[in-house]
Each structure stands twice: as C-alpha cells, then as structure tokens.
mmCIF file of C-alpha atoms in Angstrom:
data_model
loop_
_atom_site.group_PDB
_atom_site.id
_atom_site.type_symbol
_atom_site.label_atom_id
_atom_site.label_comp_id
_atom_site.label_asym_id
_atom_site.label_seq_id
_atom_site.Cartn_x
_atom_site.Cartn_y
_atom_site.Cartn_z
ATOM 1 C CA MET A 1 28.220 -29.565 261.972
ATOM 2 C CA THR A 2 30.019 -27.035 260.839
ATOM 3 C CA PHE A 3 27.978 -24.626 261.401
ATOM 4 C CA ARG A 4 28.631 -21.125 262.711
ATOM 5 C CA ILE A 5 27.088 -18.018 263.616
ATOM 6 C CA PRO A 6 29.360 -15.349 261.774
ATOM 7 C CA LYS A 7 30.708 -12.870 264.535
ATOM 8 C CA CYS A 8 27.611 -12.622 265.632
ATOM 9 C CA SER A 9 28.517 -9.928 268.359
ATOM 10 C CA THR A 10 30.450 -7.283 264.794
ATOM 11 C CA PHE A 11 27.130 -8.397 263.319
ATOM 12 C CA ILE A 12 24.950 -6.805 266.232
ATOM 13 C CA ALA A 13 26.962 -3.816 266.739
ATOM 14 C CA ALA A 14 27.192 -2.460 262.088
ATOM 15 C CA ILE A 15 23.228 -3.751 262.850
ATOM 16 C CA MET A 16 23.272 -1.080 265.506
ATOM 17 C CA MET A 17 25.875 1.131 263.920
ATOM 18 C CA ALA A 18 24.023 1.398 260.720
ATOM 19 C CA GLY A 19 20.634 1.943 263.146
ATOM 20 C CA CYS A 20 22.573 5.165 263.930
ATOM 21 C CA LEU A 21 23.437 6.059 260.160
ATOM 22 C CA VAL A 22 19.919 5.435 258.832
ATOM 23 C CA PRO A 23 18.749 8.831 260.083
ATOM 24 C CA VAL A 24 21.922 10.513 258.893
ATOM 25 C CA MET A 25 21.214 9.473 255.608
ATOM 26 C CA ALA A 26 17.392 10.665 255.702
ATOM 27 C CA LEU A 27 18.667 13.861 256.566
ATOM 28 C CA ALA A 28 20.703 13.839 252.772
ATOM 29 C CA GLY A 29 17.456 12.859 251.566
ATOM 30 C CA THR A 30 17.726 9.632 250.372
ATOM 31 C CA ALA A 31 15.184 6.954 250.158
ATOM 32 C CA SER A 32 15.400 4.262 251.238
ATOM 33 C CA SER A 33 15.166 0.406 250.571
ATOM 34 C CA PRO A 34 16.007 -2.898 251.810
ATOM 35 C CA GLN A 35 19.306 -2.655 249.636
ATOM 36 C CA LYS A 36 20.538 0.827 251.681
ATOM 37 C CA GLU A 37 19.959 -0.738 253.855
ATOM 38 C CA ILE A 38 21.678 -3.753 253.889
ATOM 39 C CA LEU A 39 24.737 -1.256 252.341
ATOM 40 C CA THR A 40 24.672 0.730 254.801
ATOM 41 C CA ARG A 41 24.966 -1.735 257.728
ATOM 42 C CA TYR A 42 28.238 -3.238 255.255
ATOM 43 C CA ALA A 43 29.350 0.417 254.970
ATOM 44 C CA ALA A 44 28.907 1.191 258.872
ATOM 45 C CA GLU A 45 31.730 -1.825 259.655
ATOM 46 C CA THR A 46 34.100 -0.006 257.125
ATOM 47 C CA GLY A 47 34.036 2.781 257.296
ATOM 48 C CA GLY A 48 31.179 4.565 255.742
ATOM 49 C CA ILE A 49 29.893 4.317 252.463
ATOM 50 C CA ALA A 50 31.694 6.827 250.794
ATOM 51 C CA ALA A 51 34.648 4.500 251.731
ATOM 52 C CA LEU A 52 33.209 1.675 249.126
ATOM 53 C CA SER A 53 33.504 1.279 245.805
ATOM 54 C CA ALA A 54 31.243 0.352 242.747
ATOM 55 C CA GLU A 55 33.999 0.298 240.576
ATOM 56 C CA ARG A 56 36.123 -2.138 243.088
ATOM 57 C CA GLY A 57 33.265 -4.518 242.902
ATOM 58 C CA ARG A 58 33.819 -4.921 239.407
ATOM 59 C CA GLU A 59 36.850 -6.147 240.043
ATOM 60 C CA PHE A 60 35.905 -7.908 242.729
ATOM 61 C CA PHE A 61 32.760 -9.729 240.460
ATOM 62 C CA MET A 62 35.657 -10.428 237.349
ATOM 63 C CA ALA A 63 38.427 -11.189 239.182
ATOM 64 C CA ARG A 64 39.533 -15.330 238.390
ATOM 65 C CA PRO A 65 40.816 -15.965 242.800
ATOM 66 C CA ALA A 66 41.201 -19.543 242.376
ATOM 67 C CA SER A 67 42.109 -19.427 246.058
ATOM 68 C CA GLY A 68 39.509 -22.180 247.055
ATOM 69 C CA LYS A 69 37.887 -25.058 245.074
ATOM 70 C CA SER A 70 38.787 -25.749 241.702
ATOM 71 C CA GLU A 71 35.152 -26.728 240.460
ATOM 72 C CA THR A 72 34.178 -22.987 241.627
ATOM 73 C CA PRO A 73 37.561 -20.872 240.068
ATOM 74 C CA SER A 74 35.243 -17.552 240.542
ATOM 75 C CA CYS A 75 32.243 -15.702 240.963
ATOM 76 C CA THR A 76 31.882 -15.558 237.467
ATOM 77 C CA SER A 77 31.941 -19.351 236.468
ATOM 78 C CA CYS A 78 27.932 -19.252 238.258
ATOM 79 C CA HIS A 79 26.955 -15.953 237.250
ATOM 80 C CA THR A 80 28.610 -15.019 233.998
ATOM 81 C CA ASN A 81 30.983 -12.333 233.780
ATOM 82 C CA SER A 82 27.653 -9.951 232.719
ATOM 83 C CA PRO A 83 25.269 -8.819 235.727
ATOM 84 C CA PHE A 84 22.974 -9.224 233.295
ATOM 85 C CA LYS A 85 22.931 -12.596 231.675
ATOM 86 C CA ALA A 86 20.876 -16.101 233.635
ATOM 87 C CA GLY A 87 24.006 -17.691 234.178
ATOM 88 C CA GLN A 88 23.847 -21.877 236.160
ATOM 89 C CA THR A 89 24.703 -23.979 238.403
ATOM 90 C CA ARG A 90 26.756 -27.333 238.581
ATOM 91 C CA ALA A 91 24.008 -28.760 238.579
ATOM 92 C CA GLY A 92 22.904 -27.103 235.094
ATOM 93 C CA LYS A 93 19.670 -24.870 236.902
ATOM 94 C CA THR A 94 19.588 -21.248 235.920
ATOM 95 C CA ILE A 95 20.894 -18.125 238.162
ATOM 96 C CA ALA A 96 18.468 -14.972 237.435
ATOM 97 C CA PRO A 97 20.689 -11.944 236.569
ATOM 98 C CA MET A 98 23.177 -10.157 239.113
ATOM 99 C CA ALA A 99 21.769 -6.644 238.471
ATOM 100 C CA LEU A 100 18.925 -5.255 240.081
ATOM 101 C CA SER A 101 18.175 -4.001 237.209
ATOM 102 C CA LYS A 102 17.443 -7.463 235.955
ATOM 103 C CA THR A 103 16.226 -9.340 239.363
ATOM 104 C CA SER A 104 14.682 -6.872 241.117
ATOM 105 C CA ASP A 105 14.254 -8.922 244.570
ATOM 106 C CA ARG A 106 18.101 -9.357 244.763
ATOM 107 C CA TYR A 107 20.154 -7.876 247.288
ATOM 108 C CA ALA A 108 17.168 -7.473 249.872
ATOM 109 C CA ASN A 109 16.941 -10.248 252.180
ATOM 110 C CA PRO A 110 20.290 -9.747 254.485
ATOM 111 C CA LYS A 111 19.711 -12.797 255.741
ATOM 112 C CA LYS A 112 19.967 -14.763 252.130
ATOM 113 C CA ILE A 113 23.231 -12.171 251.100
ATOM 114 C CA GLU A 114 25.137 -13.505 254.104
ATOM 115 C CA LYS A 115 24.008 -17.135 253.257
ATOM 116 C CA TRP A 116 25.417 -17.321 249.839
ATOM 117 C CA PHE A 117 28.018 -15.236 250.395
ATOM 118 C CA ARG A 118 29.433 -17.409 252.819
ATOM 119 C CA ARG A 119 29.273 -20.781 250.914
ATOM 120 C CA ASN A 120 30.687 -18.475 247.324
ATOM 121 C CA CYS A 121 33.114 -16.969 249.636
ATOM 122 C CA LYS A 122 34.153 -19.806 250.969
ATOM 123 C CA SER A 123 34.124 -22.133 247.152
ATOM 124 C CA VAL A 124 36.100 -19.724 245.414
ATOM 125 C CA LEU A 125 38.167 -17.546 247.347
ATOM 126 C CA GLY A 126 38.436 -20.535 250.012
ATOM 127 C CA ARG A 127 37.870 -17.587 252.386
ATOM 128 C CA ILE A 128 35.184 -15.754 254.193
ATOM 129 C CA CYS A 129 34.482 -11.786 252.159
ATOM 130 C CA SER A 130 35.351 -8.753 254.150
ATOM 131 C CA ALA A 131 32.294 -6.142 254.822
ATOM 132 C CA ARG A 132 34.621 -4.016 251.823
ATOM 133 C CA GLU A 133 34.151 -6.768 249.879
ATOM 134 C CA LYS A 134 30.342 -7.527 250.173
ATOM 135 C CA GLY A 135 29.784 -3.883 250.094
ATOM 136 C CA ASP A 136 31.313 -3.183 247.044
ATOM 137 C CA PHE A 137 30.001 -5.748 245.268
ATOM 138 C CA ILE A 138 26.190 -4.776 246.524
ATOM 139 C CA LEU A 139 27.139 -1.059 245.166
ATOM 140 C CA PHE A 140 27.871 -2.402 241.716
ATOM 141 C CA MET A 141 25.073 -4.897 241.509
ATOM 142 C CA THR A 142 22.640 -1.945 242.819
ATOM 143 C CA SER A 143 23.486 0.982 240.560
ATOM 144 C CA GLN A 144 23.534 -1.537 236.920
ATOM 145 C CA MET B 1 -25.893 -49.350 216.588
ATOM 146 C CA THR B 2 -27.311 -51.425 218.393
ATOM 147 C CA LYS B 3 -29.018 -51.352 221.991
ATOM 148 C CA ARG B 4 -26.801 -53.866 222.886
ATOM 149 C CA MET B 5 -23.101 -53.126 221.419
ATOM 150 C CA ARG B 6 -23.256 -49.045 223.040
ATOM 151 C CA PHE B 7 -23.910 -50.418 225.914
ATOM 152 C CA LEU B 8 -20.742 -52.445 226.430
ATOM 153 C CA LYS B 9 -19.130 -49.284 224.908
ATOM 154 C CA ILE B 10 -19.861 -47.371 227.786
ATOM 155 C CA LEU B 11 -19.446 -49.886 229.664
ATOM 156 C CA CYS B 12 -15.677 -50.528 228.397
ATOM 157 C CA ILE B 13 -15.138 -46.179 228.383
ATOM 158 C CA LEU B 14 -16.674 -46.950 232.385
ATOM 159 C CA SER B 15 -14.329 -49.275 233.037
ATOM 160 C CA VAL B 16 -10.733 -47.264 231.427
ATOM 161 C CA VAL B 17 -11.852 -44.254 233.435
ATOM 162 C CA PRO B 18 -10.764 -45.096 236.782
ATOM 163 C CA GLY B 19 -7.572 -47.106 235.080
ATOM 164 C CA ILE B 20 -6.230 -44.158 234.083
ATOM 165 C CA TYR B 21 -7.350 -41.808 237.349
ATOM 166 C CA ALA B 22 -5.514 -45.048 239.372
ATOM 167 C CA SER B 23 -1.980 -45.798 237.271
ATOM 168 C CA THR B 24 -1.688 -41.333 237.222
ATOM 169 C CA ALA B 25 -2.087 -41.257 241.380
ATOM 170 C CA SER B 26 0.272 -43.712 242.082
ATOM 171 C CA ALA B 27 2.453 -42.100 240.085
ATOM 172 C CA ASP B 28 2.432 -39.620 242.080
ATOM 173 C CA GLU B 29 1.873 -41.669 244.659
ATOM 174 C CA ARG B 30 5.695 -42.745 244.141
ATOM 175 C CA TYR B 31 7.691 -39.448 243.694
ATOM 176 C CA ARG B 32 6.005 -36.570 245.911
ATOM 177 C CA PRO B 33 6.062 -32.800 244.655
ATOM 178 C CA VAL B 34 7.693 -31.534 247.495
ATOM 179 C CA GLN B 35 5.865 -28.353 249.036
ATOM 180 C CA ASN B 36 7.760 -28.630 252.235
ATOM 181 C CA GLU B 37 8.703 -24.951 252.133
ATOM 182 C CA ARG B 38 12.138 -25.082 253.505
ATOM 183 C CA VAL B 39 13.402 -28.308 251.620
ATOM 184 C CA LEU B 40 12.402 -25.757 248.157
ATOM 185 C CA GLY B 41 14.047 -22.927 249.676
ATOM 186 C CA GLU B 42 16.954 -24.838 251.178
ATOM 187 C CA CYS B 43 17.594 -27.808 248.507
ATOM 188 C CA GLY B 44 15.935 -26.025 245.574
ATOM 189 C CA GLU B 45 18.486 -23.169 244.949
ATOM 190 C CA CYS B 46 21.144 -25.135 243.137
ATOM 191 C CA HIS B 47 19.441 -27.444 241.777
ATOM 192 C CA MET B 48 15.364 -28.716 242.205
ATOM 193 C CA ALA B 49 14.602 -30.162 245.293
ATOM 194 C CA PHE B 50 15.011 -34.168 244.707
ATOM 195 C CA GLN B 51 12.280 -36.120 245.830
ATOM 196 C CA PRO B 52 12.950 -37.823 249.144
ATOM 197 C CA GLN B 53 11.450 -40.662 248.049
ATOM 198 C CA MET B 54 15.121 -41.151 245.653
ATOM 199 C CA LEU B 55 17.034 -42.374 248.054
ATOM 200 C CA PRO B 56 17.255 -45.216 251.609
ATOM 201 C CA LYS B 57 17.311 -42.765 255.181
ATOM 202 C CA ARG B 58 20.607 -43.895 255.388
ATOM 203 C CA SER B 59 22.312 -41.823 252.765
ATOM 204 C CA TRP B 60 20.105 -38.723 253.432
ATOM 205 C CA GLU B 61 21.323 -39.400 256.996
ATOM 206 C CA ARG B 62 25.204 -39.082 255.316
ATOM 207 C CA LEU B 63 24.239 -36.609 252.700
ATOM 208 C CA MET B 64 22.836 -34.099 256.119
ATOM 209 C CA GLY B 65 25.932 -34.523 258.411
ATOM 210 C CA GLY B 66 28.266 -33.510 255.889
ATOM 211 C CA LEU B 67 26.784 -30.544 253.915
ATOM 212 C CA GLY B 68 29.481 -28.249 254.691
ATOM 213 C CA ASP B 69 31.558 -29.974 251.260
ATOM 214 C CA HIS B 70 28.620 -30.701 249.764
ATOM 215 C CA PHE B 71 29.773 -32.158 246.301
ATOM 216 C CA GLY B 72 32.111 -29.730 245.935
ATOM 217 C CA GLU B 73 29.681 -26.760 248.060
ATOM 218 C CA ASP B 74 29.517 -25.557 251.115
ATOM 219 C CA ALA B 75 25.430 -25.465 251.105
ATOM 220 C CA SER B 76 25.141 -25.010 255.276
ATOM 221 C CA ILE B 77 22.028 -23.546 256.519
ATOM 222 C CA ASP B 78 21.268 -22.912 260.128
ATOM 223 C CA PRO B 79 20.716 -25.789 262.933
ATOM 224 C CA LYS B 80 17.625 -25.869 263.428
ATOM 225 C CA THR B 81 16.276 -25.594 260.140
ATOM 226 C CA GLN B 82 19.439 -28.792 259.775
ATOM 227 C CA LYS B 83 17.759 -30.326 261.399
ATOM 228 C CA LYS B 84 14.209 -29.673 260.081
ATOM 229 C CA ILE B 85 15.367 -30.653 256.684
ATOM 230 C CA HIS B 86 16.832 -34.239 257.705
ATOM 231 C CA GLU B 87 13.292 -34.990 260.133
ATOM 232 C CA PHE B 88 11.783 -34.002 256.436
ATOM 233 C CA LEU B 89 13.816 -35.801 254.543
ATOM 234 C CA THR B 90 14.220 -39.259 256.758
ATOM 235 C CA ALA B 91 10.664 -40.046 257.523
ATOM 236 C CA ASN B 92 9.499 -39.465 253.743
ATOM 237 C CA ALA B 93 13.072 -41.913 252.509
ATOM 238 C CA ALA B 94 12.787 -44.645 250.058
ATOM 239 C CA ASP B 95 13.415 -47.063 252.857
ATOM 240 C CA SER B 96 10.215 -44.946 255.189
ATOM 241 C CA SER B 97 7.292 -47.075 254.296
ATOM 242 C CA TRP B 98 7.119 -51.218 254.751
ATOM 243 C CA PHE B 99 6.543 -52.236 251.671
ATOM 244 C CA GLY B 100 9.887 -50.149 250.509
ATOM 245 C CA GLY B 101 10.332 -47.986 248.132
ATOM 246 C CA ARG B 102 11.391 -48.508 243.888
ATOM 247 C CA PHE B 103 14.975 -47.130 244.726
ATOM 248 C CA MET B 104 15.438 -50.188 247.258
ATOM 249 C CA ARG B 105 15.577 -51.674 244.125
ATOM 250 C CA GLY B 106 19.067 -53.922 243.630
ATOM 251 C CA LEU B 107 20.730 -51.412 246.820
ATOM 252 C CA ASP B 108 22.966 -53.548 249.594
ATOM 253 C CA SER B 109 21.677 -53.125 252.402
ATOM 254 C CA ASN B 110 25.130 -51.700 253.788
ATOM 255 C CA SER B 111 24.966 -48.833 250.776
ATOM 256 C CA ALA B 112 24.330 -45.097 250.918
ATOM 257 C CA PRO B 113 24.556 -44.347 248.261
ATOM 258 C CA LEU B 114 24.932 -40.075 248.317
ATOM 259 C CA ARG B 115 23.491 -39.357 244.872
ATOM 260 C CA ILE B 116 20.737 -40.865 243.101
ATOM 261 C CA THR B 117 22.293 -40.920 240.014
ATOM 262 C CA GLU B 118 24.228 -43.855 241.489
ATOM 263 C CA THR B 119 22.047 -46.122 242.440
ATOM 264 C CA PRO B 120 21.135 -49.480 240.597
ATOM 265 C CA HIS B 121 17.377 -48.197 240.246
ATOM 266 C CA TRP B 122 18.534 -44.961 238.815
ATOM 267 C CA ILE B 123 21.344 -46.127 236.211
ATOM 268 C CA ARG B 124 18.732 -49.096 235.600
ATOM 269 C CA GLU B 125 16.371 -46.665 233.759
ATOM 270 C CA HIS B 126 18.456 -45.017 232.608
ATOM 271 C CA ASN B 127 20.869 -46.436 231.026
ATOM 272 C CA GLU B 128 18.541 -49.087 228.815
ATOM 273 C CA GLU B 129 16.894 -45.933 227.645
ATOM 274 C CA VAL B 130 18.732 -43.430 227.594
ATOM 275 C CA PRO B 131 20.985 -41.917 224.572
ATOM 276 C CA GLU B 132 25.138 -42.494 225.060
ATOM 277 C CA SER B 133 24.126 -38.265 223.135
ATOM 278 C CA ALA B 134 20.819 -37.385 225.010
ATOM 279 C CA TRP B 135 23.694 -36.529 228.195
ATOM 280 C CA ASN B 136 26.281 -34.396 226.111
ATOM 281 C CA ARG B 137 23.486 -31.940 225.183
ATOM 282 C CA PRO B 138 24.416 -28.424 226.234
ATOM 283 C CA ASN B 139 20.736 -27.848 228.466
ATOM 284 C CA VAL B 140 21.455 -31.000 229.921
ATOM 285 C CA SER B 141 25.353 -30.616 231.721
ATOM 286 C CA SER B 142 24.721 -32.527 234.345
ATOM 287 C CA LYS B 143 23.380 -36.265 234.743
ATOM 288 C CA ALA B 144 21.463 -33.878 238.035
ATOM 289 C CA ASN B 145 19.977 -32.118 236.189
ATOM 290 C CA CYS B 146 16.472 -34.367 235.865
ATOM 291 C CA PRO B 147 14.498 -31.548 234.595
ATOM 292 C CA ALA B 148 16.247 -30.546 231.553
ATOM 293 C CA CYS B 149 14.877 -34.371 230.436
ATOM 294 C CA HIS B 150 11.446 -34.620 232.918
ATOM 295 C CA ARG B 151 9.600 -30.403 232.744
ATOM 296 C CA ARG B 152 6.966 -32.374 235.649
ATOM 297 C CA ALA B 153 9.674 -33.744 237.851
ATOM 298 C CA HIS B 154 9.273 -31.234 240.305
ATOM 299 C CA LEU B 155 5.809 -33.007 240.425
ATOM 300 C CA GLY B 156 7.618 -36.009 240.771
ATOM 301 C CA ASP B 157 6.248 -37.650 237.413
ATOM 302 C CA TYR B 158 8.963 -39.170 235.391
ATOM 303 C CA ASP B 159 6.979 -41.239 232.733
ATOM 304 C CA ASP B 160 6.536 -38.200 230.362
ATOM 305 C CA ASP B 161 9.036 -38.911 228.319
#
C-alpha cells in the first residue's frame, strides 16, 4: 500500500497555529471564507500570510519542471496555461478552470486540496510540494 | 377497418411494448450505472467511473493494488476508502454472477487485464465497427474516453450510436 499520512504532526501543528491566527485576521477586518482559512493554514507553516506571493504562485503554475513522470511535465499539461480555461485529463475528461472567479467551489475543501497536491506534485515534480508552494499557488488562483 | 383487424393491431402493439421494455431493462442490467458515491468521487475525477461489470475480479484486484502508479499517475487514496471501493468493484465484477458477463467472453482464465480496452470483448466490439478516423477525432484523445462516443456511458448504455 502506497498511502501514507503525510507529516501528521506538522499538519496538526498547522491547524493549531491557524487557530491562533484566525482571531488576528478577524481583528484586521478580513472576511472569513473557506479559501482564506486554507491559505491561513499554509501560511502558518511558512512564516505568515505576508510571506506568500501570488507572483511566485503564477511562476510555479507556469513552470515546466519535468522532474516527475514523463506523461506530466507541468501543471499546465492538464490545467492549460490559463487559469481561466478548462483543462483536460489524459483520459480526455474536462477539468474546470482553476481560477476561483471561474470555478467558485475551488480551494474550499482541505482534504480535496491535499489529495490533489499530493498526487499532482508527485506526478509533475517527483516530490511533495512545500506549504509555501501550496500557499503561493492558492493565493495566485484565488486572486484570479 | 374490420373489428378483427383492429383487434390484431392492438394485440400487436401490446406485445411490442413489453419487448422494448425488456430489452432496455436487460441493457441496464448488464452495465449498471455507478451510484456508489465513493467510487464516483474517487474514480470519476480523471475519467468516467467505469462500470465494474467490464473487468473480472482478478483485474480489479490488480488495479486496486497498484493505485500509486496508475497508468503513470498517482491515484492513491486513503486505506479505508480504498477498501470500500475494492469491495464494490469485486462484488460487481464481470464474473460476479453465475452466468458470467459479456466481458468474460474470450478472456483466458489466467489473464487479468488492467484495461477494459484490452479485453477481447471490447476489442471485438470496436475493431469491427469503429473506423480508424474516429479515434483521431480531437475530442476523443483516448480510447478510455468512452463518453466522447457513448453519450450515455455513465448510465451504462453503450448501445446508442
């Protein structure tokens, strides 16, 4: 069996730290949404919301690392190079656009997000993605 | 029209209707639409959730044992969900009933193909009737893209075209 719970302790720690951050954000007057909560979680692992960068997220999305499996050299090979366009799986199934403004239920379910980062990072990069890479990516896509 | 003819006509219509009904009912029986939420959610994201009646148990066992490298992709899921899906697929496999499904036809008793598109039955159905050019249509892109040609594939209906 290949499934492993990745960094369980880190994850719990992240949730606990996120719990501390939520009141801070509420104080700052930020409206809460599932997407913001998820961003806050990743940020908590990597130096806070201010340490995330949408521009780095864009670069990460557009890059062609080709260090994973040959069938999937880049994120764009399935998601296209536009966050606003529908993509396609290798078996020809349509993937809804990645931009939050186009697909309003994206980045709302932590379990779904973690599952796809785990799979897609392994396929494209040949390794897991860091909390910062994940945070950057979601920050970029939720701003699109 | 005589009374007798009208009677025959009605009799004729009455006998055709159950015939049509029976044939569609049996088509549904062959490949039942997948309604299991777990399977739809975990096996219907990258392609349609294929009907389990299209592969034998031993194929599903092989496939479920290797989700970490699933046709070059990581399709792994958590162990609990995996077990439930495994149970569903094997319980409804092509060889799960005593009469044997169509997809058992021509299959060696020791072969366990990982692809529906590599079973003798699928190959026979498609070699004869599908022109080479159909596979190259841009919206098809893969043999495993059943819904591109069978619009009612998710209902287990492959008879429509």
